[in-house]
PDB file of C-alpha atoms in Angstrom:
ATOM      1  CA  MET A   1     221.766 131.679  19.836  1.00 57.00           C
ATOM      2  CA  HIS A   2     222.603 134.788  21.744  1.00 68.00           C
ATOM      3  CA  PHE A   3     221.849 137.483  19.589  1.00 79.00           C
ATOM      4  CA  ILE A   4     224.359 139.444  21.553  1.00 83.00           C
ATOM      5  CA  SER A   5     226.365 139.298  25.008  1.00 88.00           C
ATOM      6  CA  GLN A   6     225.975 138.469  28.093  1.00 87.00           C
ATOM      7  CA  GLU A   7     227.895 141.586  29.148  1.00 93.00           C
ATOM      8  CA  LEU A   8     226.211 143.476  26.152  1.00 91.00           C
ATOM      9  CA  GLU A   9     222.873 142.457  28.000  1.00 88.00           C
ATOM     10  CA  ASP A  10     224.036 143.394  31.715  1.00 91.00           C
ATOM     11  CA  TYR A  11     224.507 146.444  30.480  1.00 94.00           C
ATOM     12  CA  ILE A  12     222.047 147.194  28.641  1.00 93.00           C
ATOM     13  CA  GLU A  13     219.377 146.673  31.560  1.00 92.00           C
ATOM     14  CA  GLN A  14     221.846 148.754  33.434  1.00 95.00           C
ATOM     15  CA  HIS A  15     221.407 151.505  31.534  1.00 97.00           C
ATOM     16  CA  SER A  16     217.319 150.751  30.626  1.00 96.00           C
ATOM     17  CA  GLU A  17     215.173 151.774  33.871  1.00 96.00           C
ATOM     18  CA  ASN A  18     214.775 149.904  36.776  1.00 97.00           C
ATOM     19  CA  GLU A  19     212.639 146.934  37.359  1.00 96.00           C
ATOM     20  CA  PRO A  20     209.703 147.777  39.831  1.00 97.00           C
ATOM     21  CA  GLU A  21     210.268 146.239  42.811  1.00 97.00           C
ATOM     22  CA  LEU A  22     206.538 143.868  42.125  1.00 98.00           C
ATOM     23  CA  LEU A  23     207.847 142.637  38.348  1.00 97.00           C
ATOM     24  CA  ALA A  24     211.318 141.905  40.646  1.00 97.00           C
ATOM     25  CA  LYS A  25     209.545 139.981  43.466  1.00 97.00           C
ATOM     26  CA  LEU A  26     207.080 138.127  40.454  1.00 97.00           C
ATOM     27  CA  ASN A  27     210.833 137.509  39.086  1.00 96.00           C
ATOM     28  CA  LYS A  28     212.235 136.120  41.665  1.00 96.00           C
ATOM     29  CA  GLU A  29     209.288 133.512  42.283  1.00 96.00           C
ATOM     30  CA  THR A  30     209.077 132.053  38.851  1.00 96.00           C
ATOM     31  CA  TYR A  31     212.731 131.185  38.980  1.00 95.00           C
ATOM     32  CA  GLN A  32     212.035 129.614  41.938  1.00 95.00           C
ATOM     33  CA  LYS A  33     209.312 127.229  41.720  1.00 94.00           C
ATOM     34  CA  ILE A  34     207.682 127.613  38.416  1.00 91.00           C
ATOM     35  CA  LEU A  35     208.818 125.504  34.912  1.00 87.00           C
ATOM     36  CA  LEU A  36     211.294 127.057  32.073  1.00 86.00           C
ATOM     37  CA  PRO A  37     210.953 130.693  33.766  1.00 87.00           C
ATOM     38  CA  ARG A  38     213.185 131.586  30.727  1.00 81.00           C
ATOM     39  CA  MET A  39     209.877 132.535  28.700  1.00 84.00           C
ATOM     40  CA  LEU A  40     209.639 135.071  31.206  1.00 87.00           C
ATOM     41  CA  SER A  41     210.137 138.747  29.473  1.00 88.00           C
ATOM     42  CA  GLY A  42     212.651 140.227  32.944  1.00 90.00           C
ATOM     43  CA  HIS A  43     213.770 143.177  33.022  1.00 93.00           C
ATOM     44  CA  PHE A  44     214.943 144.715  29.317  1.00 94.00           C
ATOM     45  CA  GLN A  45     212.184 143.440  27.343  1.00 95.00           C
ATOM     46  CA  GLY A  46     209.440 144.587  30.598  1.00 97.00           C
ATOM     47  CA  ARG A  47     210.539 147.996  30.264  1.00 97.00           C
ATOM     48  CA  VAL A  48     210.010 148.009  26.654  1.00 97.00           C
ATOM     49  CA  LEU A  49     206.667 146.899  26.499  1.00 98.00           C
ATOM     50  CA  SER A  50     206.149 149.360  29.327  1.00 98.00           C
ATOM     51  CA  MET A  51     207.478 151.782  27.174  1.00 98.00           C
ATOM     52  CA  LEU A  52     205.298 150.919  24.347  1.00 98.00           C
ATOM     53  CA  SER A  53     202.593 150.980  26.577  1.00 98.00           C
ATOM     54  CA  LYS A  54     203.096 154.598  27.606  1.00 98.00           C
ATOM     55  CA  LEU A  55     203.493 155.833  24.369  1.00 98.00           C
ATOM     56  CA  ILE A  56     200.250 153.753  22.603  1.00 98.00           C
ATOM     57  CA  ARG A  57     198.004 154.553  25.355  1.00 98.00           C
ATOM     58  CA  PRO A  58     195.805 152.222  25.363  1.00 98.00           C
ATOM     59  CA  VAL A  59     192.379 152.043  27.109  1.00 98.00           C
ATOM     60  CA  ASN A  60     192.042 148.010  25.932  1.00 98.00           C
ATOM     61  CA  ILE A  61     194.482 145.666  25.892  1.00 98.00           C
ATOM     62  CA  LEU A  62     195.081 141.928  25.277  1.00 98.00           C
ATOM     63  CA  GLU A  63     197.906 139.646  25.866  1.00 98.00           C
ATOM     64  CA  ILE A  64     198.098 136.441  24.750  1.00 98.00           C
ATOM     65  CA  GLY A  65     200.147 133.634  26.786  1.00 97.00           C
ATOM     66  CA  THR A  66     199.758 134.511  30.283  1.00 97.00           C
ATOM     67  CA  TYR A  67     202.967 132.720  31.665  1.00 96.00           C
ATOM     68  CA  THR A  68     203.123 134.494  35.433  1.00 97.00           C
ATOM     69  CA  GLY A  69     201.633 138.251  34.473  1.00 97.00           C
ATOM     70  CA  TYR A  70     204.864 139.664  34.048  1.00 98.00           C
ATOM     71  CA  ALA A  71     204.306 140.637  31.149  1.00 98.00           C
ATOM     72  CA  ALA A  72     200.698 141.525  31.157  1.00 98.00           C
ATOM     73  CA  LEU A  73     201.544 143.712  34.841  1.00 98.00           C
ATOM     74  CA  CYS A  74     204.447 145.987  32.484  1.00 98.00           C
ATOM     75  CA  LEU A  75     201.354 146.287  29.853  1.00 98.00           C
ATOM     76  CA  CYS A  76     199.158 147.850  32.086  1.00 98.00           C
ATOM     77  CA  GLU A  77     201.514 150.514  33.365  1.00 98.00           C
ATOM     78  CA  GLY A  78     200.780 152.737  29.871  1.00 98.00           C
ATOM     79  CA  MET A  79     197.025 152.186  30.255  1.00 98.00           C
ATOM     80  CA  GLN A  80     194.729 154.853  30.217  1.00 98.00           C
ATOM     81  CA  GLU A  81     192.313 154.306  33.561  1.00 96.00           C
ATOM     82  CA  ASN A  82     189.492 153.247  32.403  1.00 96.00           C
ATOM     83  CA  GLY A  83     191.434 150.411  30.296  1.00 98.00           C
ATOM     84  CA  GLN A  84     191.313 147.384  30.570  1.00 98.00           C
ATOM     85  CA  LEU A  85     193.526 144.006  29.957  1.00 98.00           C
ATOM     86  CA  HIS A  86     191.663 140.438  28.968  1.00 98.00           C
ATOM     87  CA  THR A  87     195.093 138.023  28.980  1.00 98.00           C
ATOM     88  CA  ILE A  88     194.453 134.000  27.924  1.00 98.00           C
ATOM     89  CA  ASP A  89     196.850 130.444  29.027  1.00 98.00           C
ATOM     90  CA  ILE A  90     195.584 127.715  28.710  1.00 97.00           C
ATOM     91  CA  LYS A  91     197.498 126.467  31.650  1.00 96.00           C
ATOM     92  CA  GLU A  92     195.044 126.739  35.274  1.00 97.00           C
ATOM     93  CA  GLU A  93     197.744 125.660  37.350  1.00 96.00           C
ATOM     94  CA  LEU A  94     199.455 129.556  37.076  1.00 97.00           C
ATOM     95  CA  VAL A  95     195.949 130.928  37.544  1.00 98.00           C
ATOM     96  CA  ASP A  96     196.591 131.598  41.114  1.00 97.00           C
ATOM     97  CA  PHE A  97     200.220 132.374  40.709  1.00 97.00           C
ATOM     98  CA  GLN A  98     198.889 135.214  38.064  1.00 98.00           C
ATOM     99  CA  ARG A  99     195.923 136.484  39.958  1.00 98.00           C
ATOM    100  CA  LYS A 100     198.407 137.273  43.433  1.00 98.00           C
ATOM    101  CA  TYR A 101     200.459 139.351  40.921  1.00 98.00           C
ATOM    102  CA  PHE A 102     197.123 140.735  39.481  1.00 98.00           C
ATOM    103  CA  ASP A 103     195.443 141.898  43.203  1.00 98.00           C
ATOM    104  CA  ALA A 104     199.261 143.086  44.483  1.00 98.00           C
ATOM    105  CA  SER A 105     199.150 145.932  41.490  1.00 98.00           C
ATOM    106  CA  PRO A 106     197.120 148.774  41.085  1.00 98.00           C
ATOM    107  CA  TRP A 107     195.221 147.481  38.445  1.00 98.00           C
ATOM    108  CA  GLY A 108     194.194 144.029  39.930  1.00 97.00           C
ATOM    109  CA  THR A 109     190.355 144.906  38.533  1.00 98.00           C
ATOM    110  CA  GLN A 110     191.209 145.831  35.389  1.00 98.00           C
ATOM    111  CA  ILE A 111     192.914 142.556  34.620  1.00 98.00           C
ATOM    112  CA  PHE A 112     190.253 139.739  33.330  1.00 98.00           C
ATOM    113  CA  GLN A 113     192.033 136.176  33.421  1.00 98.00           C
ATOM    114  CA  HIS A 114     190.979 133.481  30.571  1.00 98.00           C
ATOM    115  CA  LEU A 115     191.078 130.080  31.055  1.00 98.00           C
ATOM    116  CA  GLY A 116     191.853 127.811  28.002  1.00 98.00           C
ATOM    117  CA  GLU A 117     192.423 128.066  24.307  1.00 97.00           C
ATOM    118  CA  ALA A 118     193.043 131.145  22.773  1.00 98.00           C
ATOM    119  CA  VAL A 119     191.337 130.062  19.284  1.00 97.00           C
ATOM    120  CA  ASN A 120     188.262 129.658  21.481  1.00 98.00           C
ATOM    121  CA  ILE A 121     188.405 132.562  23.770  1.00 98.00           C
ATOM    122  CA  ILE A 122     189.108 135.607  21.492  1.00 98.00           C
ATOM    123  CA  PRO A 123     186.654 134.784  18.664  1.00 97.00           C
ATOM    124  CA  ASP A 124     184.382 135.893  22.212  1.00 97.00           C
ATOM    125  CA  LEU A 125     185.995 139.281  22.645  1.00 97.00           C
ATOM    126  CA  ASP A 126     183.892 141.864  22.095  1.00 96.00           C
ATOM    127  CA  VAL A 127     185.810 144.206  22.745  1.00 96.00           C
ATOM    128  CA  LYS A 128     187.637 146.509  19.880  1.00 98.00           C
ATOM    129  CA  PHE A 129     191.649 146.711  20.923  1.00 98.00           C
ATOM    130  CA  ASP A 130     194.209 148.824  20.939  1.00 98.00           C
ATOM    131  CA  LEU A 131     197.577 147.087  21.980  1.00 98.00           C
ATOM    132  CA  VAL A 132     198.025 143.171  21.460  1.00 98.00           C
ATOM    133  CA  PHE A 133     200.917 141.099  22.439  1.00 98.00           C
ATOM    134  CA  ILE A 134     200.948 137.952  20.894  1.00 98.00           C
ATOM    135  CA  ASP A 135     203.578 135.512  22.964  1.00 97.00           C
ATOM    136  CA  ALA A 136     201.826 131.857  23.421  1.00 96.00           C
ATOM    137  CA  ASP A 137     202.274 128.538  21.449  1.00 96.00           C
ATOM    138  CA  LYS A 138     204.108 129.362  17.501  1.00 96.00           C
ATOM    139  CA  GLU A 139     201.694 127.172  15.836  1.00 97.00           C
ATOM    140  CA  ASN A 140     198.497 129.694  15.989  1.00 98.00           C
ATOM    141  CA  TYR A 141     200.122 132.012  15.005  1.00 98.00           C
ATOM    142  CA  LEU A 142     198.792 132.383  11.910  1.00 98.00           C
ATOM    143  CA  ASN A 143     195.542 132.202  13.645  1.00 98.00           C
ATOM    144  CA  TYR A 144     195.991 134.364  15.998  1.00 98.00           C
ATOM    145  CA  TRP A 145     196.874 137.142  13.652  1.00 98.00           C
ATOM    146  CA  GLU A 146     193.934 136.690  11.561  1.00 98.00           C
ATOM    147  CA  MET A 147     191.355 136.630  14.006  1.00 98.00           C
ATOM    148  CA  ILE A 148     192.648 140.187  15.933  1.00 98.00           C
ATOM    149  CA  VAL A 149     193.520 142.452  12.922  1.00 98.00           C
ATOM    150  CA  PRO A 150     189.594 142.734  12.786  1.00 98.00           C
ATOM    151  CA  LYS A 151     189.562 143.455  16.177  1.00 98.00           C
ATOM    152  CA  MET A 152     192.004 146.382  16.331  1.00 98.00           C
ATOM    153  CA  ASN A 153     190.709 150.042  16.248  1.00 98.00           C
ATOM    154  CA  LYS A 154     192.602 151.792  13.678  1.00 98.00           C
ATOM    155  CA  GLY A 155     196.350 152.695  14.630  1.00 98.00           C
ATOM    156  CA  GLY A 156     196.771 150.429  17.169  1.00 98.00           C
ATOM    157  CA  ILE A 157     199.475 148.138  17.899  1.00 98.00           C
ATOM    158  CA  ILE A 158     200.190 144.268  17.959  1.00 98.00           C
ATOM    159  CA  LEU A 159     203.404 142.625  19.016  1.00 98.00           C
ATOM    160  CA  SER A 160     204.153 139.429  19.114  1.00 98.00           C
ATOM    161  CA  ASP A 161     207.242 137.621  20.884  1.00 97.00           C
ATOM    162  CA  ASN A 162     210.068 135.073  19.624  1.00 96.00           C
ATOM    163  CA  VAL A 163     209.752 136.136  16.160  1.00 97.00           C
ATOM    164  CA  LEU A 164     213.651 135.277  15.587  1.00 96.00           C
ATOM    165  CA  TRP A 165     213.223 132.048  17.487  1.00 95.00           C
ATOM    166  CA  SER A 166     216.461 131.356  18.511  1.00 92.00           C
ATOM    167  CA  GLY A 167     218.464 131.902  15.663  1.00 92.00           C
ATOM    168  CA  LYS A 168     215.793 129.485  13.787  1.00 94.00           C
ATOM    169  CA  ILE A 169     214.280 131.381  11.373  1.00 93.00           C
ATOM    170  CA  LEU A 170     218.173 131.151   9.451  1.00 94.00           C
ATOM    171  CA  GLU A 171     219.114 127.757   9.437  1.00 94.00           C
ATOM    172  CA  PRO A 172     217.700 125.128   7.275  1.00 94.00           C
ATOM    173  CA  VAL A 173     214.354 123.466   8.455  1.00 94.00           C
ATOM    174  CA  HIS A 174     213.714 120.138   9.586  1.00 93.00           C
ATOM    175  CA  PRO A 175     210.689 118.696   8.431  1.00 92.00           C
ATOM    176  CA  ASN A 176     209.504 118.282  12.384  1.00 94.00           C
ATOM    177  CA  ASP A 177     209.910 121.809  12.834  1.00 96.00           C
ATOM    178  CA  VAL A 178     206.443 122.718  12.168  1.00 97.00           C
ATOM    179  CA  SER A 179     207.184 126.295  15.386  1.00 96.00           C
ATOM    180  CA  THR A 180     210.242 127.480  13.085  1.00 97.00           C
ATOM    181  CA  LYS A 181     207.914 127.258   9.442  1.00 97.00           C
ATOM    182  CA  VAL A 182     205.178 129.070  10.708  1.00 97.00           C
ATOM    183  CA  LEU A 183     207.074 131.846  12.388  1.00 98.00           C
ATOM    184  CA  LEU A 184     208.631 131.525   8.766  1.00 98.00           C
ATOM    185  CA  GLU A 185     205.493 132.341   7.054  1.00 98.00           C
ATOM    186  CA  TYR A 186     204.284 134.899   9.776  1.00 98.00           C
ATOM    187  CA  ASN A 187     207.218 137.242   9.688  1.00 98.00           C
ATOM    188  CA  GLN A 188     206.622 137.022   5.852  1.00 98.00           C
ATOM    189  CA  LEU A 189     203.113 137.586   5.970  1.00 98.00           C
ATOM    190  CA  LEU A 190     203.233 140.312   8.332  1.00 98.00           C
ATOM    191  CA  LYS A 191     206.314 142.179   6.466  1.00 98.00           C
ATOM    192  CA  ASP A 192     203.552 141.626   3.246  1.00 98.00           C
ATOM    193  CA  ASP A 193     200.410 141.725   5.447  1.00 98.00           C
ATOM    194  CA  PRO A 194     199.005 145.772   3.613  1.00 98.00           C
ATOM    195  CA  ARG A 195     196.798 146.066   6.755  1.00 98.00           C
ATOM    196  CA  VAL A 196     199.445 147.145   9.266  1.00 98.00           C
ATOM    197  CA  GLU A 197     203.421 149.084   8.453  1.00 98.00           C
ATOM    198  CA  THR A 198     205.823 146.501  10.579  1.00 98.00           C
ATOM    199  CA  VAL A 199     209.478 145.852  12.130  1.00 98.00           C
ATOM    200  CA  LEU A 200     210.922 143.709  14.067  1.00 97.00           C
ATOM    201  CA  LEU A 201     213.747 144.753  16.692  1.00 96.00           C
ATOM    202  CA  PRO A 202     215.947 142.512  17.687  1.00 92.00           C
ATOM    203  CA  ILE A 203     215.567 142.150  21.034  1.00 91.00           C
ATOM    204  CA  ARG A 204     215.801 139.771  23.231  1.00 89.00           C
ATOM    205  CA  ASP A 205     214.397 136.690  21.005  1.00 92.00           C
ATOM    206  CA  GLY A 206     212.578 139.055  18.402  1.00 95.00           C
ATOM    207  CA  LEU A 207     209.927 141.451  19.059  1.00 97.00           C
ATOM    208  CA  THR A 208     207.627 142.447  15.587  1.00 98.00           C
ATOM    209  CA  VAL A 209     205.906 145.828  16.135  1.00 98.00           C
ATOM    210  CA  SER A 210     203.564 145.808  13.438  1.00 98.00           C
ATOM    211  CA  ARG A 211     200.398 149.382  13.695  1.00 98.00           C
ATOM    212  CA  VAL A 212     197.197 148.317  12.315  1.00 98.00           C
ATOM    213  CA  LEU A 213     196.267 151.258   9.047  1.00 98.00           C
TER     214      LEU A 213
END
């Protein structure tokens, strides 16, 4: 489902901040060499992530789902000078690709890659986070949420991607469609969880912004 027309998407990009040169290069190489390039955050959503990070001014950032590193670099744009970003992914074949672009950025020494299952890695991170971006396997969104909220600083922001799931959240759910079932439960949880206040934004495939109280 396309929530807005391609023409309107193009207009939005043209009237938002330009895509930084390094990210444009990363974007292009992802589409040339990596499977499922649609998973990339891309120009508009990347500028949204950058703007939110600049408003939050986080010290510690956690990203669940690195892919090729585009969103991580966007989030780093608002990170404080002494900050660090921890990013988790299960795809070993993407580690060197990510690191190449991380090291080409101003934040190479502040970005820590973690390879493996996020549900196993998150409990071992002895860090309090100011900003978290969840963009990984939907089946574990509920697990990620319960692991992350206790690790947040008061006032911290949790961003959850793909929460509209191409509009499937409005359609009859197929019995075998675990991802949609989980996202429906997840969206309701974020609305009802007394530990946060939440707004769901219709940006790309749906982006939820939750502020920890």
